[in-house]
mmCIF file of C-alpha atoms and ligand atoms in Angstrom:
data_model
loop_
_atom_site.group_PDB
_atom_site.id
_atom_site.type_symbol
_atom_site.label_atom_id
_atom_site.label_comp_id
_atom_site.label_asym_id
_atom_site.label_seq_id
_atom_site.Cartn_x
_atom_site.Cartn_y
_atom_site.Cartn_z
ATOM 1 C CA MET A 212 134.036 26.653 78.167
ATOM 2 C CA THR A 213 131.541 25.774 75.461
ATOM 3 C CA ASP A 214 127.979 24.842 76.278
ATOM 4 C CA GLN A 215 128.531 21.345 75.024
ATOM 5 C CA LEU A 216 131.596 20.810 77.211
ATOM 6 C CA GLU A 217 129.759 22.193 80.224
ATOM 7 C CA ARG A 218 126.878 19.784 79.696
ATOM 8 C CA LEU A 219 129.347 16.896 79.272
ATOM 9 C CA ASN A 220 131.115 17.791 82.492
ATOM 10 C CA ARG A 221 127.834 17.694 84.427
ATOM 11 C CA LEU A 222 127.586 13.967 83.655
ATOM 12 C CA PRO A 223 129.200 11.512 86.090
ATOM 13 C CA LEU A 224 132.003 10.852 83.599
ATOM 14 C CA ARG A 225 135.007 8.758 84.700
ATOM 15 C CA THR A 226 137.659 11.102 86.088
ATOM 16 C CA ASN A 227 140.312 10.203 83.536
ATOM 17 C CA LEU A 228 137.968 11.009 80.638
ATOM 18 C CA ARG A 229 137.265 14.547 81.877
ATOM 19 C CA GLY A 230 138.661 17.245 79.628
ATOM 20 C CA LEU A 231 139.631 14.847 76.832
ATOM 21 C CA THR A 232 138.776 15.563 73.201
ATOM 22 C CA PRO A 233 137.804 12.681 70.905
ATOM 23 C CA TYR A 234 139.978 11.618 67.967
ATOM 24 C CA GLY A 235 139.044 14.051 65.252
ATOM 25 C CA ALA A 236 140.950 14.417 62.001
ATOM 26 C CA PRO A 237 138.722 16.836 60.021
ATOM 27 C CA GLN A 238 136.348 15.078 57.591
ATOM 28 C CA LEU A 239 135.819 17.831 55.019
ATOM 29 C CA ASP A 240 134.233 17.715 51.590
ATOM 30 C CA VAL A 241 137.320 18.483 49.513
ATOM 31 C CA PRO A 242 138.200 17.114 46.028
ATOM 32 C CA ILE A 243 141.644 15.813 46.994
ATOM 33 C CA LEU A 244 141.867 14.068 50.381
ATOM 34 C CA LEU A 245 145.457 13.460 51.469
ATOM 35 C CA ASN A 246 144.977 13.858 55.219
ATOM 36 C CA VAL A 247 144.409 10.501 56.953
ATOM 37 C CA ASN A 248 146.749 8.148 55.068
ATOM 38 C CA GLU A 249 143.953 6.300 53.342
ATOM 39 C CA ASN A 250 144.748 4.290 50.238
ATOM 40 C CA THR A 251 144.057 6.907 47.559
ATOM 41 C CA HIS A 252 143.787 4.363 44.759
ATOM 42 C CA GLY A 253 140.366 3.015 45.621
ATOM 43 C CA VAL A 254 139.264 -0.610 45.600
ATOM 44 C CA PRO A 255 140.212 -2.241 42.235
ATOM 45 C CA ALA A 256 137.270 -3.456 40.120
ATOM 46 C CA ASP A 257 138.014 -7.196 40.493
ATOM 47 C CA VAL A 258 138.327 -6.833 44.271
ATOM 48 C CA ARG A 259 135.022 -4.927 44.363
ATOM 49 C CA ALA A 260 133.329 -7.664 42.370
ATOM 50 C CA ALA A 261 134.754 -10.385 44.645
ATOM 51 C CA ILE A 262 133.625 -8.490 47.771
ATOM 52 C CA THR A 263 130.128 -7.978 46.371
ATOM 53 C CA GLU A 264 129.785 -11.668 45.567
ATOM 54 C CA ALA A 265 131.135 -12.755 48.954
ATOM 55 C CA VAL A 266 128.834 -10.373 50.812
ATOM 56 C CA THR A 267 125.830 -11.595 48.813
ATOM 57 C CA ILE A 268 126.612 -15.158 49.894
ATOM 58 C CA ALA A 269 127.151 -14.066 53.505
ATOM 59 C CA ALA A 270 123.802 -12.251 53.462
ATOM 60 C CA VAL A 271 122.023 -15.606 53.147
ATOM 61 C CA GLY A 272 123.161 -16.537 56.636
ATOM 62 C CA LEU A 273 122.766 -13.156 58.356
ATOM 63 C CA ASN A 274 119.984 -14.489 60.599
ATOM 64 C CA ARG A 275 122.724 -16.489 62.374
ATOM 65 C CA TYR A 276 125.600 -15.157 64.455
ATOM 66 C CA PRO A 277 128.901 -15.184 62.571
ATOM 67 C CA ASP A 278 131.775 -17.616 63.201
ATOM 68 C CA ARG A 279 132.934 -16.293 66.565
ATOM 69 C CA GLU A 280 136.437 -17.576 65.863
ATOM 70 C CA PHE A 281 136.591 -16.231 62.254
ATOM 71 C CA THR A 282 138.648 -19.342 61.539
ATOM 72 C CA GLU A 283 138.820 -18.992 57.768
ATOM 73 C CA LEU A 284 139.905 -15.360 58.010
ATOM 74 C CA ARG A 285 142.598 -16.137 60.594
ATOM 75 C CA ALA A 286 143.982 -18.883 58.328
ATOM 76 C CA ALA A 287 143.970 -16.529 55.304
ATOM 77 C CA LEU A 288 145.720 -13.771 57.266
ATOM 78 C CA ALA A 289 148.356 -16.254 58.497
ATOM 79 C CA GLU A 290 148.935 -17.404 54.929
ATOM 80 C CA TYR A 291 149.265 -13.777 53.790
ATOM 81 C CA LEU A 292 151.803 -12.924 56.517
ATOM 82 C CA GLY A 293 153.913 -16.051 56.024
ATOM 83 C CA HIS A 294 156.852 -16.399 58.468
ATOM 84 C CA GLY A 295 155.560 -19.844 59.453
ATOM 85 C CA LEU A 296 152.535 -18.342 61.225
ATOM 86 C CA GLY A 297 149.314 -20.318 61.607
ATOM 87 C CA ALA A 298 145.702 -19.391 62.388
ATOM 88 C CA ASP A 299 146.464 -19.830 66.133
ATOM 89 C CA ASN A 300 148.863 -16.875 65.963
ATOM 90 C CA ILE A 301 146.326 -14.490 64.454
ATOM 91 C CA TRP A 302 143.624 -12.295 65.932
ATOM 92 C CA ALA A 303 141.451 -9.734 64.135
ATOM 93 C CA ALA A 304 138.931 -7.046 65.042
ATOM 94 C CA ASN A 305 137.128 -3.995 63.659
ATOM 95 C CA GLY A 306 140.264 -2.080 62.721
ATOM 96 C CA SER A 307 143.644 -2.457 64.377
ATOM 97 C CA ASN A 308 142.421 0.225 66.774
ATOM 98 C CA GLU A 309 140.030 -2.326 68.227
ATOM 99 C CA VAL A 310 142.842 -4.893 68.416
ATOM 100 C CA LEU A 311 144.957 -2.338 70.317
ATOM 101 C CA GLN A 312 142.016 -1.576 72.608
ATOM 102 C CA GLN A 313 141.582 -5.285 73.363
ATOM 103 C CA ILE A 314 145.313 -5.572 74.139
ATOM 104 C CA LEU A 315 144.965 -2.674 76.589
ATOM 105 C CA GLN A 316 141.840 -4.238 78.112
ATOM 106 C CA ALA A 317 143.698 -7.501 78.651
ATOM 107 C CA PHE A 318 147.141 -6.239 79.687
ATOM 108 C CA GLY A 319 146.543 -2.626 80.786
ATOM 109 C CA GLY A 320 143.774 -1.148 82.910
ATOM 110 C CA PRO A 321 143.611 0.645 86.286
ATOM 111 C CA GLY A 322 146.975 0.830 88.038
ATOM 112 C CA ARG A 323 148.848 -0.191 84.891
ATOM 113 C CA THR A 324 150.741 1.866 82.311
ATOM 114 C CA ALA A 325 151.452 2.012 78.588
ATOM 115 C CA LEU A 326 154.484 3.781 77.120
ATOM 116 C CA GLY A 327 154.566 5.509 73.737
ATOM 117 C CA PHE A 328 157.192 7.685 72.087
ATOM 118 C CA PRO A 329 155.632 10.933 70.803
ATOM 119 C CA PRO A 330 155.300 12.274 68.253
ATOM 120 C CA THR A 331 153.500 9.041 67.468
ATOM 121 C CA TYR A 332 150.019 7.767 66.660
ATOM 122 C CA SER A 333 147.548 10.023 68.455
ATOM 123 C CA MET A 334 145.234 7.108 69.271
ATOM 124 C CA TYR A 335 147.650 5.499 71.772
ATOM 125 C CA PRO A 336 146.912 7.956 74.619
ATOM 126 C CA LEU A 337 143.188 7.931 73.772
ATOM 127 C CA LEU A 338 143.042 4.121 73.867
ATOM 128 C CA ALA A 339 144.931 4.226 77.165
ATOM 129 C CA ALA A 340 142.460 6.728 78.633
ATOM 130 C CA GLY A 341 139.501 4.684 77.401
ATOM 131 C CA THR A 342 140.767 1.614 79.250
ATOM 132 C CA ASP A 343 141.915 3.540 82.349
ATOM 133 C CA THR A 344 145.540 2.717 81.584
ATOM 134 C CA GLY A 345 148.139 5.340 82.546
ATOM 135 C CA TYR A 346 149.898 6.754 79.479
ATOM 136 C CA LEU A 347 153.613 7.480 79.715
ATOM 137 C CA ALA A 348 155.211 9.717 77.081
ATOM 138 C CA GLY A 349 158.741 8.573 76.280
ATOM 139 C CA VAL A 350 161.300 10.785 74.586
ATOM 140 C CA ARG A 351 162.916 10.685 71.163
ATOM 141 C CA ALA A 352 166.163 12.220 69.953
ATOM 142 C CA ASP A 353 166.255 15.503 68.024
ATOM 143 C CA GLY A 354 164.949 14.717 64.555
ATOM 144 C CA TYR A 355 162.503 12.203 66.121
ATOM 145 C CA GLY A 356 164.808 9.172 65.920
ATOM 146 C CA LEU A 357 164.659 6.430 68.582
ATOM 147 C CA SER A 358 167.743 4.344 69.263
ATOM 148 C CA ALA A 359 167.754 0.867 70.757
ATOM 149 C CA GLU A 360 169.829 2.097 73.702
ATOM 150 C CA SER A 361 167.513 5.033 74.509
ATOM 151 C CA ALA A 362 164.277 3.074 74.101
ATOM 152 C CA ALA A 363 165.565 0.195 76.244
ATOM 153 C CA ARG A 364 166.752 2.572 78.972
ATOM 154 C CA GLN A 365 163.326 4.235 79.136
ATOM 155 C CA VAL A 366 161.598 0.845 79.408
ATOM 156 C CA ARG A 367 163.943 -0.223 82.230
ATOM 157 C CA GLU A 368 163.314 3.035 84.090
ATOM 158 C CA LEU A 369 159.550 3.273 83.613
ATOM 159 C CA GLN A 370 158.697 -0.463 83.737
ATOM 160 C CA PRO A 371 155.497 -0.040 81.722
ATOM 161 C CA ASN A 372 153.059 -2.922 81.308
ATOM 162 C CA ILE A 373 152.773 -2.163 77.591
ATOM 163 C CA VAL A 374 155.011 -0.415 75.034
ATOM 164 C CA PHE A 375 153.833 0.952 71.688
ATOM 165 C CA LEU A 376 156.476 0.941 68.960
ATOM 166 C CA CYS A 377 155.033 2.381 65.758
ATOM 167 C CA SER A 378 157.045 1.315 62.698
ATOM 168 C CA PRO A 379 157.001 3.116 60.357
ATOM 169 C CA ASN A 380 156.038 5.788 62.834
ATOM 170 C CA ASN A 381 152.967 7.942 62.312
ATOM 171 C CA PRO A 382 153.295 10.911 61.711
ATOM 172 C CA THR A 383 157.013 10.854 60.834
ATOM 173 C CA GLY A 384 156.899 7.922 58.364
ATOM 174 C CA THR A 385 160.265 6.561 59.431
ATOM 175 C CA GLY A 386 160.730 2.896 60.342
ATOM 176 C CA LEU A 387 162.437 1.484 63.442
ATOM 177 C CA GLY A 388 165.316 -0.966 63.209
ATOM 178 C CA LEU A 389 164.581 -4.430 64.574
ATOM 179 C CA ASP A 390 167.425 -3.819 67.010
ATOM 180 C CA VAL A 391 165.095 -1.356 68.785
ATOM 181 C CA VAL A 392 162.343 -3.974 69.081
ATOM 182 C CA GLU A 393 164.795 -6.599 70.357
ATOM 183 C CA ALA A 394 166.317 -4.216 72.902
ATOM 184 C CA VAL A 395 162.917 -3.052 74.164
ATOM 185 C CA TYR A 396 161.702 -6.644 74.491
ATOM 186 C CA GLU A 397 164.775 -7.589 76.477
ATOM 187 C CA ALA A 398 164.541 -4.460 78.649
ATOM 188 C CA GLY A 399 160.933 -5.418 79.444
ATOM 189 C CA GLU A 400 161.908 -8.827 80.790
ATOM 190 C CA ALA A 401 161.891 -7.771 84.466
ATOM 191 C CA SER A 402 158.577 -5.907 84.184
ATOM 192 C CA GLN A 403 157.058 -8.549 81.832
ATOM 193 C CA THR A 404 156.212 -5.756 79.417
ATOM 194 C CA ILE A 405 153.966 -6.467 76.424
ATOM 195 C CA VAL A 406 155.665 -4.995 73.332
ATOM 196 C CA ILE A 407 153.358 -3.937 70.494
ATOM 197 C CA VAL A 408 154.930 -3.175 67.130
ATOM 198 C CA ASP A 409 152.317 -1.294 65.102
ATOM 199 C CA GLU A 410 153.132 -2.092 61.474
ATOM 200 C CA ALA A 411 150.003 -0.513 59.972
ATOM 201 C CA TYR A 412 152.028 0.669 56.958
ATOM 202 C CA HIS A 413 154.488 -2.201 56.538
ATOM 203 C CA GLU A 414 153.438 -3.013 52.953
ATOM 204 C CA PHE A 415 154.664 0.446 51.880
ATOM 205 C CA ALA A 416 158.190 -0.053 53.249
ATOM 206 C CA HIS A 417 161.118 -0.047 50.853
ATOM 207 C CA ASP A 418 161.961 -3.496 49.508
ATOM 208 C CA GLY A 419 163.976 -5.596 51.916
ATOM 209 C CA THR A 420 162.732 -3.835 55.091
ATOM 210 C CA PRO A 421 162.384 -6.643 57.665
ATOM 211 C CA SER A 422 159.179 -6.982 59.686
ATOM 212 C CA ALA A 423 159.036 -7.545 63.442
ATOM 213 C CA LEU A 424 157.168 -10.750 62.510
ATOM 214 C CA THR A 425 160.632 -12.289 62.113
ATOM 215 C CA LEU A 426 161.189 -11.744 65.863
ATOM 216 C CA LEU A 427 158.039 -13.544 67.072
ATOM 217 C CA PRO A 428 159.484 -17.055 67.644
ATOM 218 C CA GLY A 429 160.382 -17.397 71.326
ATOM 219 C CA ARG A 430 158.980 -13.968 72.282
ATOM 220 C CA GLU A 431 155.544 -14.514 73.845
ATOM 221 C CA ARG A 432 155.232 -10.875 74.997
ATOM 222 C CA LEU A 433 155.683 -9.504 71.451
ATOM 223 C CA ILE A 434 152.665 -8.495 69.340
ATOM 224 C CA VAL A 435 152.825 -7.266 65.739
ATOM 225 C CA SER A 436 149.719 -5.385 64.659
ATOM 226 C CA ARG A 437 148.658 -4.814 61.065
ATOM 227 C CA THR A 438 145.611 -3.443 59.271
ATOM 228 C CA MET A 439 143.656 -3.823 56.047
ATOM 229 C CA SER A 440 142.829 -0.085 56.189
ATOM 230 C CA LYS A 441 145.904 1.086 54.292
ATOM 231 C CA ALA A 442 147.549 -1.298 51.802
ATOM 232 C CA PHE A 443 144.286 -3.217 51.263
ATOM 233 C CA ALA A 444 142.271 -0.024 50.665
ATOM 234 C CA LEU A 445 139.640 -1.176 53.187
ATOM 235 C CA ALA A 446 139.555 1.645 55.745
ATOM 236 C CA GLY A 447 135.769 1.699 55.409
ATOM 237 C CA ALA A 448 135.421 -2.024 56.127
ATOM 238 C CA ARG A 449 137.217 -1.842 59.505
ATOM 239 C CA VAL A 450 139.541 -4.846 59.617
ATOM 240 C CA GLY A 451 142.735 -4.909 61.628
ATOM 241 C CA TYR A 452 144.672 -7.874 62.978
ATOM 242 C CA MET A 453 147.722 -8.950 64.920
ATOM 243 C CA ALA A 454 150.189 -11.811 65.045
ATOM 244 C CA ALA A 455 151.565 -13.144 68.326
ATOM 245 C CA ALA A 456 151.980 -16.290 70.407
ATOM 246 C CA PRO A 457 148.725 -18.320 70.617
ATOM 247 C CA GLU A 458 148.361 -17.510 74.327
ATOM 248 C CA VAL A 459 148.050 -13.808 73.439
ATOM 249 C CA THR A 460 145.002 -14.581 71.280
ATOM 250 C CA ASP A 461 143.608 -16.517 74.254
ATOM 251 C CA ALA A 462 144.025 -13.390 76.392
ATOM 252 C CA LEU A 463 142.135 -11.293 73.836
ATOM 253 C CA ARG A 464 139.281 -13.837 73.793
ATOM 254 C CA LEU A 465 138.646 -12.879 77.419
ATOM 255 C CA VAL A 466 137.843 -9.245 76.551
ATOM 256 C CA ARG A 467 136.381 -9.316 73.031
ATOM 257 C CA LEU A 468 132.649 -8.875 72.663
ATOM 258 C CA PRO A 469 130.909 -12.045 71.516
ATOM 259 C CA TYR A 470 130.774 -12.236 67.699
ATOM 260 C CA HIS A 471 132.655 -8.942 67.394
ATOM 261 C CA LEU A 472 133.617 -9.512 63.759
ATOM 262 C CA SER A 473 130.492 -9.482 61.590
ATOM 263 C CA ALA A 474 129.890 -12.036 58.829
ATOM 264 C CA ILE A 475 129.944 -9.118 56.354
ATOM 265 C CA THR A 476 133.346 -8.005 57.629
ATOM 266 C CA GLN A 477 134.761 -11.529 57.511
ATOM 267 C CA ALA A 478 133.481 -12.076 53.957
ATOM 268 C CA THR A 479 134.838 -8.705 52.799
ATOM 269 C CA ALA A 480 138.287 -9.283 54.277
ATOM 270 C CA LEU A 481 138.539 -12.812 52.859
ATOM 271 C CA ALA A 482 137.560 -11.666 49.363
ATOM 272 C CA ALA A 483 140.170 -8.880 49.424
ATOM 273 C CA LEU A 484 142.878 -11.273 50.665
ATOM 274 C CA HIS A 485 142.085 -13.749 47.886
ATOM 275 C CA HIS A 486 142.205 -11.028 45.200
ATOM 276 C CA ARG A 487 145.195 -9.053 46.349
ATOM 277 C CA VAL A 488 147.236 -8.890 43.123
ATOM 278 C CA ALA A 489 145.643 -5.645 41.888
ATOM 279 C CA LEU A 490 145.816 -4.179 45.413
ATOM 280 C CA MET A 491 149.533 -4.832 45.682
ATOM 281 C CA ALA A 492 150.092 -3.241 42.238
ATOM 282 C CA ASP A 493 148.442 -0.078 43.604
ATOM 283 C CA VAL A 494 150.727 -0.234 46.645
ATOM 284 C CA GLU A 495 153.701 -0.125 44.260
ATOM 285 C CA ASP A 496 152.281 2.959 42.542
ATOM 286 C CA ILE A 497 151.666 4.648 45.901
ATOM 287 C CA LYS A 498 155.310 3.970 46.834
ATOM 288 C CA ARG A 499 156.394 5.677 43.597
ATOM 289 C CA GLN A 500 154.227 8.717 44.391
ATOM 290 C CA ARG A 501 155.615 8.765 47.948
ATOM 291 C CA ASP A 502 159.207 8.753 46.688
ATOM 292 C CA ARG A 503 158.285 11.422 44.147
ATOM 293 C CA ILE A 504 156.886 13.648 46.931
ATOM 294 C CA VAL A 505 160.095 13.239 48.946
ATOM 295 C CA SER A 506 162.345 14.230 46.038
ATOM 296 C CA GLU A 507 160.101 17.100 44.892
ATOM 297 C CA LEU A 508 159.873 18.539 48.414
ATOM 298 C CA GLN A 509 163.672 18.363 48.664
ATOM 299 C CA ARG A 510 163.912 20.213 45.357
ATOM 300 C CA MET A 511 161.612 22.922 46.805
ATOM 301 C CA GLY A 512 164.021 23.355 49.719
ATOM 302 C CA LEU A 513 161.789 21.631 52.290
ATOM 303 C CA LYS A 514 162.871 18.888 54.688
ATOM 304 C CA PRO A 515 160.922 15.655 54.124
ATOM 305 C CA ALA A 516 161.623 12.784 56.530
ATOM 306 C CA ALA A 517 162.618 9.379 55.128
ATOM 307 C CA SER A 518 159.363 7.491 54.581
ATOM 308 C CA ASP A 519 158.564 3.784 54.595
ATOM 309 C CA SER A 520 154.847 4.541 54.652
ATOM 310 C CA ASN A 521 152.225 5.960 52.281
ATOM 311 C CA TYR A 522 152.718 9.500 53.606
ATOM 312 C CA VAL A 523 155.459 12.083 53.934
ATOM 313 C CA PHE A 524 156.178 14.227 56.992
ATOM 314 C CA PHE A 525 157.985 17.395 56.039
ATOM 315 C CA GLY A 526 159.550 20.362 57.787
ATOM 316 C CA GLY A 527 161.178 23.595 56.767
ATOM 317 C CA LEU A 528 157.891 25.555 56.732
ATOM 318 C CA ASP A 529 157.820 29.013 58.303
ATOM 319 C CA ASN A 530 154.075 29.000 58.588
ATOM 320 C CA PRO A 531 152.629 25.503 58.266
ATOM 321 C CA HIS A 532 149.090 26.523 59.099
ATOM 322 C CA GLU A 533 149.024 29.098 56.313
ATOM 323 C CA VAL A 534 150.382 26.525 53.858
ATOM 324 C CA TRP A 535 147.772 24.007 55.060
ATOM 325 C CA GLN A 536 145.008 26.601 54.549
ATOM 326 C CA GLY A 537 146.371 27.592 51.126
ATOM 327 C CA LEU A 538 146.299 23.952 50.034
ATOM 328 C CA LEU A 539 142.752 23.576 51.364
ATOM 329 C CA ASP A 540 141.689 26.662 49.393
ATOM 330 C CA ALA A 541 143.198 24.938 46.346
ATOM 331 C CA GLY A 542 141.087 21.836 47.063
ATOM 332 C CA VAL A 543 143.824 19.716 48.649
ATOM 333 C CA LEU A 544 143.362 18.585 52.269
ATOM 334 C CA ILE A 545 146.534 17.464 54.063
ATOM 335 C CA ARG A 546 147.261 17.095 57.807
ATOM 336 C CA ASP A 547 148.526 19.624 60.306
ATOM 337 C CA VAL A 548 149.757 17.300 63.046
ATOM 338 C CA GLY A 549 150.517 20.206 65.369
ATOM 339 C CA ILE A 550 154.304 19.936 65.143
ATOM 340 C CA PRO A 551 155.958 23.336 64.650
ATOM 341 C CA GLY A 552 157.236 23.903 61.107
ATOM 342 C CA HIS A 553 155.821 20.602 59.805
ATOM 343 C CA LEU A 554 152.926 19.106 57.855
ATOM 344 C CA ARG A 555 152.064 15.570 56.718
ATOM 345 C CA VAL A 556 150.718 14.545 53.327
ATOM 346 C CA THR A 557 149.390 11.188 52.115
ATOM 347 C CA ALA A 558 150.674 9.953 48.741
ATOM 348 C CA GLY A 559 147.846 10.296 46.231
ATOM 349 C CA THR A 560 147.233 8.980 42.757
ATOM 350 C CA GLU A 561 149.629 10.436 40.210
ATOM 351 C CA THR A 562 147.081 13.193 39.371
ATOM 352 C CA GLU A 563 146.367 14.025 43.022
ATOM 353 C CA THR A 564 150.067 14.082 43.853
ATOM 354 C CA THR A 565 150.739 16.426 40.931
ATOM 355 C CA ALA A 566 147.925 18.748 42.085
ATOM 356 C CA PHE A 567 149.378 18.798 45.613
ATOM 357 C CA LEU A 568 152.940 19.474 44.442
ATOM 358 C CA GLU A 569 151.916 22.203 41.992
ATOM 359 C CA ALA A 570 149.689 23.976 44.541
ATOM 360 C CA LEU A 571 152.382 23.748 47.215
ATOM 361 C CA GLU A 572 155.035 25.203 44.942
ATOM 362 C CA LEU A 573 152.785 28.163 44.076
ATOM 363 C CA ILE A 574 151.913 28.759 47.741
ATOM 364 C CA LEU A 575 155.582 28.691 48.750
ATOM 365 C CA ALA A 576 156.277 31.234 45.985
ATOM 366 C CA GLY A 577 153.623 33.478 47.539
ATOM 367 C CA HIS A 578 150.829 32.973 45.019
ATOM 368 C CA ALA A 579 147.166 32.326 45.815
ATOM 369 C CA VAL A 580 145.938 29.109 44.201
ATOM 370 C CA GLN A 581 142.644 28.348 42.443
ATOM 371 C CA PRO A 582 140.656 25.290 43.496
ATOM 372 C CA ALA A 583 141.754 22.146 41.622
HETATM 373 C C1 PLP B 249 145.930 4.084 60.225
HETATM 374 C C2 PLP B 249 146.632 3.512 61.395
HETATM 375 C C3 PLP B 249 146.172 2.370 62.007
HETATM 376 C C4 PLP B 249 144.983 1.648 61.449
HETATM 377 O O1 PLP B 249 143.852 1.787 62.162
HETATM 378 P P1 PLP B 249 142.592 0.906 61.774
HETATM 379 O O2 PLP B 249 141.810 0.906 63.023
HETATM 380 O O3 PLP B 249 143.087 -0.452 61.399
HETATM 381 O O4 PLP B 249 141.927 1.599 60.634
HETATM 382 C C5 PLP B 249 146.877 1.813 63.055
HETATM 383 N N1 PLP B 249 148.015 2.383 63.476
HETATM 384 C C6 PLP B 249 148.502 3.486 62.908
HETATM 385 C C7 PLP B 249 149.781 4.057 63.381
HETATM 386 C C8 PLP B 249 147.821 4.100 61.862
HETATM 387 O O5 PLP B 249 148.292 5.218 61.316
#
């Protein structure tokens, strides 16, 4: 045991936090960062200018607490989502991770459980532990698929208080059919299960992919979570949100900290929403790079999963860690998600994607690669 861990364990830490490691994707100083599914295209100049202006105006009133109800932002998010949603259906926080934490605080907690289907987003079990909610690991089919029948059966058997459905799933990139969401919701009727569909990457889905937002009418236990961290290139601003029945937002009001969304955050998010044309053009380019990665990896004899996200999960590697290290030596950081034979890469700009593909091809051919 390390010194640090020993010192930590001497503290009167809550039992279910003992032995846990914090979320920790490596933050390394590398020229090409394709490891945490950030938007690689940066914030477009007109969006930057709009944010700067909005923040300058907000700064005038920083002596006052912000609008606790972030009314203008909720209305703008509802307008962006469409589907007949109004401000009453929307809730936001500092990243969708905070929204998920608030959902667990309101509907999970001691004696309650949340079900996820690994491999899936690594924050679900950590958020469960942080709120003293039991985490149940469901099972997927070979190839990581999840059918409506299997998911519904697991919900009926386990009767969790909360279910996480990640669509498209992180790290695999593959979306879930709405039939899975409908079946899980129905299966959770007896246990009054809250069903969260995490659509953090929905904007990157292939055209015509339906959102679980279409299922909200008449389903008061369904929550669709989204984020501005990915498509909106605002990971650093920390803005996530969800859409659900108005009574769900009332539940989250019971656990949120007062004034949790700063005036700076609200102004930043509003400016980006109002100037989203350039952002959505970048999303289209990222989708092209994503599709290019899939076809190039296939050409190299690897096994990329179908992706509706801004990243590609790929198998067929004999020694993923060596490939990961080789790419890092070449100045390209991607993600080893700990799944045998697999790695995950975020779609970069055209130049970054080319650097990744060229370095990978050389590594697979057994050559050492020079830093990009
Ligand atoms: C990136 C990501 C999020 C977004 O988290 P934020 O807190 O909004 O930055 C949520 N869910 C999944 C599955 C993700 O990969």
